[in-house]
Amino acid sequence: DPKRCSCVYFEVDLNPTCRLLGGSASLLRLYHRFRALDRNKKGYLSRVDLQQIGALAVNPLGERIIDSFFPDGNLRVDFPGFVRVLAHFRPVDDDDSGMRDPKQPEPLNSRMNKLRFVFQLYDLDRDGKISRHEMLQVLRLMVGVQVTEEQLESITDRTVQEADEDGDGAVSFLEFTKSLEKMDIEQKMSIRILK
Amino acid sequence: MSRQLKGRGEEADGGARGRARSGSPGTGDRSGRRPSRKQAPRAEGAAAGRRGAQPGQKERAGGSPRPGSPRRKQAERRRHGEELGEQGRSSTERTCEGRRKRDGRASLKEQRAPPKKEKEVPRKEEMWKRPKKHRSPSLASRPSGVESLSEEELAQILEQVEDKKKLIATMRNKPWPMARKLRELREAQEFVEKYEGALGKGKGKRLYACKMLIAKKWVKFKRDFHNFKTQCIPWEMKIKDIESHFGSSVASYFIFLRWMYGVNLVLFGLIFGLVIIPEVLMGVPYGSIPRKTVPRAEEEKAMDFSVLWDFEGYIKYSALFYGYYNNQRTIGWLRYRLPMAYFMVGVSVFGYSLMIVIRSMASNTQGSASEGESANFTFSFKMFTSWDYLIGNSETADNKYASITTSFKESIVDEQESNKEENIHLTRFLRVLANFLIICCLCGSGYLIYFVVKRSQEFSKMQNVSWYERNEVEIVMSLLGMFCPPLFETIAALENYHPRIGLKWQLGRIFALFLGNLYTFLLALMDDVHLKLSNEETIKNITHWTLFNYYNASGWNESVPRPPLHPADVPRGSCWETAVGIEFMRLTVSDMLVTYITILLGDFLRACFVRFMNYCWCWDLEAGFPSYAEFDISGNVLGLIFNQGMIWMGSFYAPGLVGINVLRLLTSMYFQCWAVMSSNVPHERVFKASRSNNFYMGLLLLVLFLSLLPVAYTIMSLPPSFDCGPFSGKNRMYDVIQETIENDFPAFLGKIFAFLANPGLIIPAILLMFLAIYYLNSVSKSLSRANAQLRKKIQALREVEKSHKSVKGRTTVQDSEDTAKDTSKNATQHQLTKE
């Protein structure tokens, strides 16, 4: 029984974690992945472990994504933490939406939480706003040296101008969600964990 | 009773509302302004799904991830894919994987989901009042109980089955309309049938398990079949590969090429199946009549390669060309009416092409209708969503960097262009100058071709002409096609247009060049044809007299009839139709060769040189002057269109031309795929593929129309040759229709056709058509105007909202931000406590 299995591995109650992923089979799968990444079998992941993932290594925002695995300046992430981050990417089930209890916290894979996850990648100082400066930094990561500083600034200005609604020169989460209203986030930020 | 009815109505409403509300944020966003597009269809889908729970279920098991409107999503995805350049491949892979995986889950879902839906039915009203109590257990149990049904769920199902049974029993007493009763009854019965087995022990359960297994296997089979279908699309993987490296714009050329190949394959089937194969199987064999025999004078050299290469000799007297066909009304034991079939196939080639081009244009337009929505947040979209997180290959990542950079650059160019203030007089002067220069070029090239064609007519009368003199026309045309486009591009640099507009101008000019060339070529050819036609009368007399003299020659025993003259010795006309066919055949082949040689020299050898000489060269060859070639989309697409025009024009006089073209397209698919992957680099300028696609189609339509004209002219107003081709001996080619109507149809049909052909009927019909076109055109115009107005209104609304918000100041926003933060904190706390 895979469910038992996962509990035996950790000797902790994994039910909440399990619930995050929507199934113990995917949890098991994820656990194998976790162990594969954990090279020295130390039971947690460090930054170096994540940096060896190819897709993250070439990603301009790779460092930011890795950062999001280590909230509050931790240096290691254990399996529940790992799962909690990845739960953002769980596909939205069709039948979920109607059946949820409004009093309960929104599941991590909801549209809002997916967006919030992305937002945090851009929001360096976590003040709830993407300032012009932060945007410029991300942009520099994304286009490298081929664009002049002047052009970069004009792009940033335009972006802020587009998305900014209250005129404070920064993009808040609200404005962020608004500008990505048309984006099919539920589809794009979904990873199906193979069984 | 009436209460129940009301409850039922409310339930749908409440369900929709409940969904909308529960979808609204628990963490942030107090404004409640959520992407309503997503929500509404889902709510609808849910409401509908309850009424027809089973079908909805099936659909989901079939893999559709969400009951949203699929086309819209597709359009959105495609748009996004364009922006992201290379996302296409990876995302398809992803969905593939996702599907494979969903297989396993689908059946479970199927088994699990209905109870939930059904459970809502009887309790909707209570649920609306205190939703938590009834919903939470299912919520808690559901995610963990994926593998098997939990006790609780089993109990629920049991309860529902009981409910349903009760419903079936009391159905008769309900005050519902009959249709609804029937529907409910059917649903309830289905449900009971489906889930009773799950609850029972022993046989029932095994039956149920078996059923589930079959359903699972069926879903898997459908999925596999779908994958198989995708794999069956020819060259799909090749094109995806190119798309991932070179972006959608280059891939669009190959998709266009594939489309063209499909169209040509159909034309090939039409012509080969209905004209060439019947002729070969049932027609009079080679050598039996003069038109099917190589003349005595050419016999010696008829098998030489140099002669065959020019489509003379045996090839000229084969079923590949018009002249080979006999004018017998029917051939073979099938009594196949070959001349009629020849004519009808010639017409239907154009008919089919017109239909298919217009249809694909229309479907393209429909697809692009939803574009322009994202115009509001171009930069935000690019900034936040342009990276494809599935890229794991560093080379692909480099490409992605480049494409993001270029797309940003392009947006900057757009921005600058929109608020550029320049010396308008200078710009105007330069543009006029550039256009003047280009018109000079065009005229010059047109005259050059005319001159060369005239000269070639001289050469054709002479004996012993050299290889160059024989192929002068083709060489000059190919050279013009090679050197004029770069020249135009150089001149166009004067104009200082926005690159996208510049590209369209460039396309238009090259198109004009090709078209001008083609038409000059046609005019010269027409002169040739008229010359041959005027000679025809004398040749006809000569033939007549030769035969007459042969049979009445003195010195032959009158009593024994003379053996008929050998067909090779009969003097015959020049058969202008075959000459035209040969001309098109040659042009097609030489065009193909020039294209391939250009690719080999210009792309492959250049790439080899740059790659290997870079080690021992003074400057950096790769980054510096020669560098690698880019794939020339516009040139290639126009070449393809132009070539297709020649096929359309020539296929009437050379039925084998389509076969050659099919081969050409096939080889060029492989050859160009290889060349692109091996020796080209991705574009600097990313241009949107889907929008220009219709531009290509428009050009294709124009070429089709223009190539229809000369063919129609020759069919309608030139007399066919007297001694070759299926229409020989007739006054005009279309007489074959009249002949068929008179001989093969009953008399009254002939009368009807005569009526229909009456100008008194045709002119009103044409007028009516014009009126219809005018009406439809004005309707579509007004609709598009209304569309634009609505879009403007939305834009204005957005502006107003924006200014309103900024006036309102920061305080409110701050408030909402705070609350959002609070809620998110709550959410995390919840998570923590649960842990």
mmCIF file of C-alpha atoms in Angstrom, chain A:
data_model
loop_
_atom_site.group_PDB
_atom_site.id
_atom_site.type_symbol
_atom_site.label_atom_id
_atom_site.label_comp_id
_atom_site.label_asym_id
_atom_site.label_seq_id
_atom_site.Cartn_x
_atom_site.Cartn_y
_atom_site.Cartn_z
ATOM 1 C CA ASP A 1 0.000 0.000 0.000
ATOM 2 C CA PRO A 2 1.712 3.188 -1.167
ATOM 3 C CA LYS A 3 0.018 5.261 1.465
ATOM 4 C CA ARG A 4 1.473 3.235 4.278
ATOM 5 C CA CYS A 5 4.765 3.262 2.492
ATOM 6 C CA SER A 6 5.067 6.995 2.456
ATOM 7 C CA CYS A 7 4.303 7.144 6.131
ATOM 8 C CA VAL A 8 6.873 4.523 6.941
ATOM 9 C CA TYR A 9 9.540 6.460 5.137
ATOM 10 C CA PHE A 10 9.248 9.456 7.347
ATOM 11 C CA GLU A 11 7.681 8.162 10.463
ATOM 12 C CA VAL A 12 5.591 11.283 10.507
ATOM 13 C CA ASP A 13 2.052 11.957 9.635
ATOM 14 C CA LEU A 14 2.091 12.837 5.992
ATOM 15 C CA ASN A 15 -1.606 13.102 5.590
ATOM 16 C CA PRO A 16 -1.683 16.890 5.216
ATOM 17 C CA THR A 17 1.134 16.723 2.716
ATOM 18 C CA CYS A 18 -0.642 13.952 0.995
ATOM 19 C CA ARG A 19 -3.735 16.072 0.781
ATOM 20 C CA LEU A 20 -1.765 18.891 -0.764
ATOM 21 C CA LEU A 21 -0.857 16.720 -3.674
ATOM 22 C CA GLY A 22 -4.219 15.089 -4.050
ATOM 23 C CA GLY A 23 -2.982 11.541 -3.875
ATOM 24 C CA SER A 24 -0.456 9.302 -2.264
ATOM 25 C CA ALA A 25 0.687 7.867 -5.572
ATOM 26 C CA SER A 26 1.981 11.193 -6.732
ATOM 27 C CA LEU A 27 3.442 11.692 -3.305
ATOM 28 C CA LEU A 28 5.404 8.506 -3.669
ATOM 29 C CA ARG A 29 6.541 9.542 -7.075
ATOM 30 C CA LEU A 30 7.593 12.879 -5.752
ATOM 31 C CA TYR A 31 9.437 11.217 -2.939
ATOM 32 C CA HIS A 32 11.496 9.238 -5.414
ATOM 33 C CA ARG A 33 12.311 12.448 -7.154
ATOM 34 C CA PHE A 34 13.255 14.012 -3.868
ATOM 35 C CA ARG A 35 15.618 11.186 -3.074
ATOM 36 C CA ALA A 36 17.121 11.342 -6.543
ATOM 37 C CA LEU A 37 17.872 14.999 -6.053
ATOM 38 C CA ASP A 38 19.246 14.438 -2.606
ATOM 39 C CA ARG A 39 22.643 13.245 -3.626
ATOM 40 C CA ASN A 40 24.247 12.503 -0.310
ATOM 41 C CA LYS A 41 21.173 10.910 1.197
ATOM 42 C CA LYS A 42 21.103 13.534 3.864
ATOM 43 C CA GLY A 43 17.335 13.712 4.115
ATOM 44 C CA TYR A 44 16.982 17.287 2.980
ATOM 45 C CA LEU A 45 17.837 19.324 -0.067
ATOM 46 C CA SER A 46 20.275 22.170 -0.217
ATOM 47 C CA ARG A 47 20.581 24.862 -2.847
ATOM 48 C CA VAL A 48 23.294 22.928 -4.639
ATOM 49 C CA ASP A 49 20.995 19.971 -5.068
ATOM 50 C CA LEU A 50 18.417 22.082 -6.826
ATOM 51 C CA GLN A 51 20.940 23.898 -8.938
ATOM 52 C CA GLN A 52 21.897 20.707 -10.685
ATOM 53 C CA ILE A 53 18.453 20.484 -12.311
ATOM 54 C CA GLY A 54 19.030 21.362 -15.942
ATOM 55 C CA ALA A 55 15.890 23.349 -16.461
ATOM 56 C CA LEU A 56 16.643 25.481 -13.430
ATOM 57 C CA ALA A 57 20.265 25.977 -14.384
ATOM 58 C CA VAL A 58 19.420 27.586 -17.695
ATOM 59 C CA ASN A 59 16.447 29.497 -16.383
ATOM 60 C CA PRO A 60 17.146 33.181 -15.851
ATOM 61 C CA LEU A 61 14.832 33.086 -12.874
ATOM 62 C CA GLY A 62 16.271 29.809 -11.640
ATOM 63 C CA GLU A 63 17.827 31.320 -8.571
ATOM 64 C CA ARG A 64 14.554 32.944 -7.639
ATOM 65 C CA ILE A 65 12.729 29.698 -7.998
ATOM 66 C CA ILE A 66 15.262 27.972 -5.819
ATOM 67 C CA ASP A 67 14.854 30.800 -3.329
ATOM 68 C CA SER A 68 11.189 30.033 -3.082
ATOM 69 C CA PHE A 69 12.067 26.587 -1.773
ATOM 70 C CA PHE A 70 13.935 28.172 1.094
ATOM 71 C CA PRO A 71 11.661 30.648 2.792
ATOM 72 C CA ASP A 72 12.899 32.678 5.747
ATOM 73 C CA GLY A 73 16.537 32.129 4.932
ATOM 74 C CA ASN A 74 16.631 28.426 5.624
ATOM 75 C CA LEU A 75 19.452 26.496 4.086
ATOM 76 C CA ARG A 76 17.704 23.201 3.762
ATOM 77 C CA VAL A 77 14.323 22.023 2.670
ATOM 78 C CA ASP A 78 12.818 18.777 3.921
ATOM 79 C CA PHE A 79 10.317 16.670 2.072
ATOM 80 C CA PRO A 80 7.131 18.315 3.381
ATOM 81 C CA GLY A 81 8.512 21.696 2.432
ATOM 82 C CA PHE A 82 9.458 20.403 -0.956
ATOM 83 C CA VAL A 83 5.966 19.091 -1.464
ATOM 84 C CA ARG A 84 4.416 22.305 -0.273
ATOM 85 C CA VAL A 85 6.212 24.255 -2.965
ATOM 86 C CA LEU A 86 5.389 21.775 -5.656
ATOM 87 C CA ALA A 87 1.765 21.646 -4.610
ATOM 88 C CA HIS A 88 1.395 25.022 -6.290
ATOM 89 C CA PHE A 89 1.801 23.258 -9.553
ATOM 90 C CA ARG A 90 -0.823 20.657 -9.018
ATOM 91 C CA PRO A 91 -3.344 20.850 -11.809
ATOM 92 C CA VAL A 92 -6.662 22.330 -10.867
ATOM 93 C CA ASP A 93 -9.260 19.631 -10.784
ATOM 94 C CA ASP A 94 -12.462 20.396 -12.536
ATOM 95 C CA ASP A 95 -14.562 19.151 -9.733
ATOM 96 C CA ASP A 96 -12.622 20.960 -7.053
ATOM 97 C CA SER A 97 -13.867 24.408 -7.642
ATOM 98 C CA GLY A 98 -17.482 23.955 -6.720
ATOM 99 C CA MET A 99 -17.033 21.704 -3.791
ATOM 100 C CA ARG A 100 -14.719 23.721 -1.695
ATOM 101 C CA ASP A 101 -15.650 25.066 1.637
ATOM 102 C CA PRO A 102 -15.315 28.860 1.601
ATOM 103 C CA LYS A 103 -14.129 28.895 5.162
ATOM 104 C CA GLN A 104 -11.237 26.604 4.429
ATOM 105 C CA PRO A 105 -8.032 28.124 3.116
ATOM 106 C CA GLU A 106 -7.765 28.106 -0.601
ATOM 107 C CA PRO A 107 -5.784 25.151 -1.870
ATOM 108 C CA LEU A 108 -2.247 25.903 -2.935
ATOM 109 C CA ASN A 109 -3.012 25.082 -6.521
ATOM 110 C CA SER A 110 -5.701 27.711 -6.911
ATOM 111 C CA ARG A 111 -5.267 30.392 -9.472
ATOM 112 C CA MET A 112 -4.560 33.026 -6.883
ATOM 113 C CA ASN A 113 -1.877 30.999 -5.201
ATOM 114 C CA LYS A 114 -0.261 30.109 -8.464
ATOM 115 C CA LEU A 115 -0.149 33.757 -9.330
ATOM 116 C CA ARG A 116 1.170 34.609 -5.916
ATOM 117 C CA PHE A 117 3.955 32.134 -6.416
ATOM 118 C CA VAL A 118 4.949 33.834 -9.652
ATOM 119 C CA PHE A 119 4.606 37.206 -8.060
ATOM 120 C CA GLN A 120 7.063 36.265 -5.370
ATOM 121 C CA LEU A 121 9.638 35.401 -7.976
ATOM 122 C CA TYR A 122 9.600 39.001 -9.044
ATOM 123 C CA ASP A 123 9.069 40.594 -5.690
ATOM 124 C CA LEU A 124 12.582 40.492 -4.330
ATOM 125 C CA ASP A 125 12.151 42.273 -1.017
ATOM 126 C CA ARG A 126 8.736 40.728 -0.385
ATOM 127 C CA ASP A 127 7.023 44.028 0.246
ATOM 128 C CA GLY A 128 4.037 43.039 -1.858
ATOM 129 C CA LYS A 129 5.051 45.225 -4.734
ATOM 130 C CA ILE A 130 7.199 44.785 -7.772
ATOM 131 C CA SER A 131 9.082 48.016 -7.915
ATOM 132 C CA ARG A 132 10.685 49.458 -10.981
ATOM 133 C CA HIS A 133 14.062 48.468 -9.673
ATOM 134 C CA GLU A 134 13.108 44.853 -9.143
ATOM 135 C CA MET A 135 11.660 44.636 -12.580
ATOM 136 C CA LEU A 136 14.797 46.035 -14.097
ATOM 137 C CA GLN A 137 16.833 43.392 -12.355
ATOM 138 C CA VAL A 138 14.675 40.576 -13.663
ATOM 139 C CA LEU A 139 14.753 42.032 -17.122
ATOM 140 C CA ARG A 140 18.506 42.182 -17.059
ATOM 141 C CA LEU A 141 18.542 38.517 -16.198
ATOM 142 C CA MET A 142 16.208 37.730 -19.025
ATOM 143 C CA VAL A 143 17.712 39.590 -21.933
ATOM 144 C CA GLY A 144 21.328 39.765 -20.888
ATOM 145 C CA VAL A 145 23.668 42.317 -22.351
ATOM 146 C CA GLN A 146 22.240 42.550 -25.827
ATOM 147 C CA VAL A 147 19.943 45.412 -25.005
ATOM 148 C CA THR A 148 21.211 48.782 -23.908
ATOM 149 C CA GLU A 149 20.467 50.069 -20.446
ATOM 150 C CA GLU A 150 18.405 52.853 -21.897
ATOM 151 C CA GLN A 151 16.154 50.443 -23.735
ATOM 152 C CA LEU A 152 15.811 48.292 -20.653
ATOM 153 C CA GLU A 153 14.615 51.278 -18.714
ATOM 154 C CA SER A 154 12.131 52.200 -21.359
ATOM 155 C CA ILE A 155 10.761 48.664 -21.308
ATOM 156 C CA THR A 156 10.445 48.794 -17.554
ATOM 157 C CA ASP A 157 8.738 52.134 -17.682
ATOM 158 C CA ARG A 158 6.287 50.871 -20.208
ATOM 159 C CA THR A 159 5.520 47.777 -18.193
ATOM 160 C CA VAL A 160 4.932 49.726 -15.042
ATOM 161 C CA GLN A 161 2.847 52.224 -16.914
ATOM 162 C CA GLU A 162 0.740 49.453 -18.367
ATOM 163 C CA ALA A 163 0.084 47.545 -15.221
ATOM 164 C CA ASP A 164 0.129 50.303 -12.661
ATOM 165 C CA GLU A 165 -3.341 51.471 -11.840
ATOM 166 C CA ASP A 166 -2.965 53.521 -8.714
ATOM 167 C CA GLY A 167 0.000 55.494 -9.906
ATOM 168 C CA ASP A 168 2.492 54.544 -7.227
ATOM 169 C CA GLY A 169 5.129 53.486 -9.729
ATOM 170 C CA ALA A 170 5.093 49.850 -8.704
ATOM 171 C CA VAL A 171 3.044 46.795 -9.514
ATOM 172 C CA SER A 172 1.085 45.414 -6.616
ATOM 173 C CA PHE A 173 -0.225 41.875 -6.510
ATOM 174 C CA LEU A 174 -3.655 43.127 -7.400
ATOM 175 C CA GLU A 175 -2.392 44.877 -10.457
ATOM 176 C CA PHE A 176 -0.289 41.884 -11.288
ATOM 177 C CA THR A 177 -3.268 39.563 -11.315
ATOM 178 C CA LYS A 178 -5.146 42.052 -13.389
ATOM 179 C CA SER A 179 -2.503 42.249 -16.048
ATOM 180 C CA LEU A 180 -2.347 38.474 -16.269
ATOM 181 C CA GLU A 181 -6.094 38.123 -16.266
ATOM 182 C CA LYS A 182 -6.099 36.701 -19.749
ATOM 183 C CA MET A 183 -3.328 34.259 -19.052
ATOM 184 C CA ASP A 184 -4.317 30.672 -18.670
ATOM 185 C CA ILE A 185 -2.378 30.233 -15.477
ATOM 186 C CA GLU A 186 -4.271 27.146 -14.377
ATOM 187 C CA GLN A 187 -3.082 25.394 -17.462
ATOM 188 C CA LYS A 188 0.412 26.747 -17.687
ATOM 189 C CA MET A 189 1.373 26.330 -14.070
ATOM 190 C CA SER A 190 0.375 22.737 -13.834
ATOM 191 C CA ILE A 191 2.646 19.775 -13.588
ATOM 192 C CA ARG A 192 1.185 16.346 -13.591
ATOM 193 C CA ILE A 193 3.231 14.090 -11.452
ATOM 194 C CA LEU A 194 3.626 10.794 -13.184
ATOM 195 C CA LYS A 195 2.598 7.730 -11.343
#
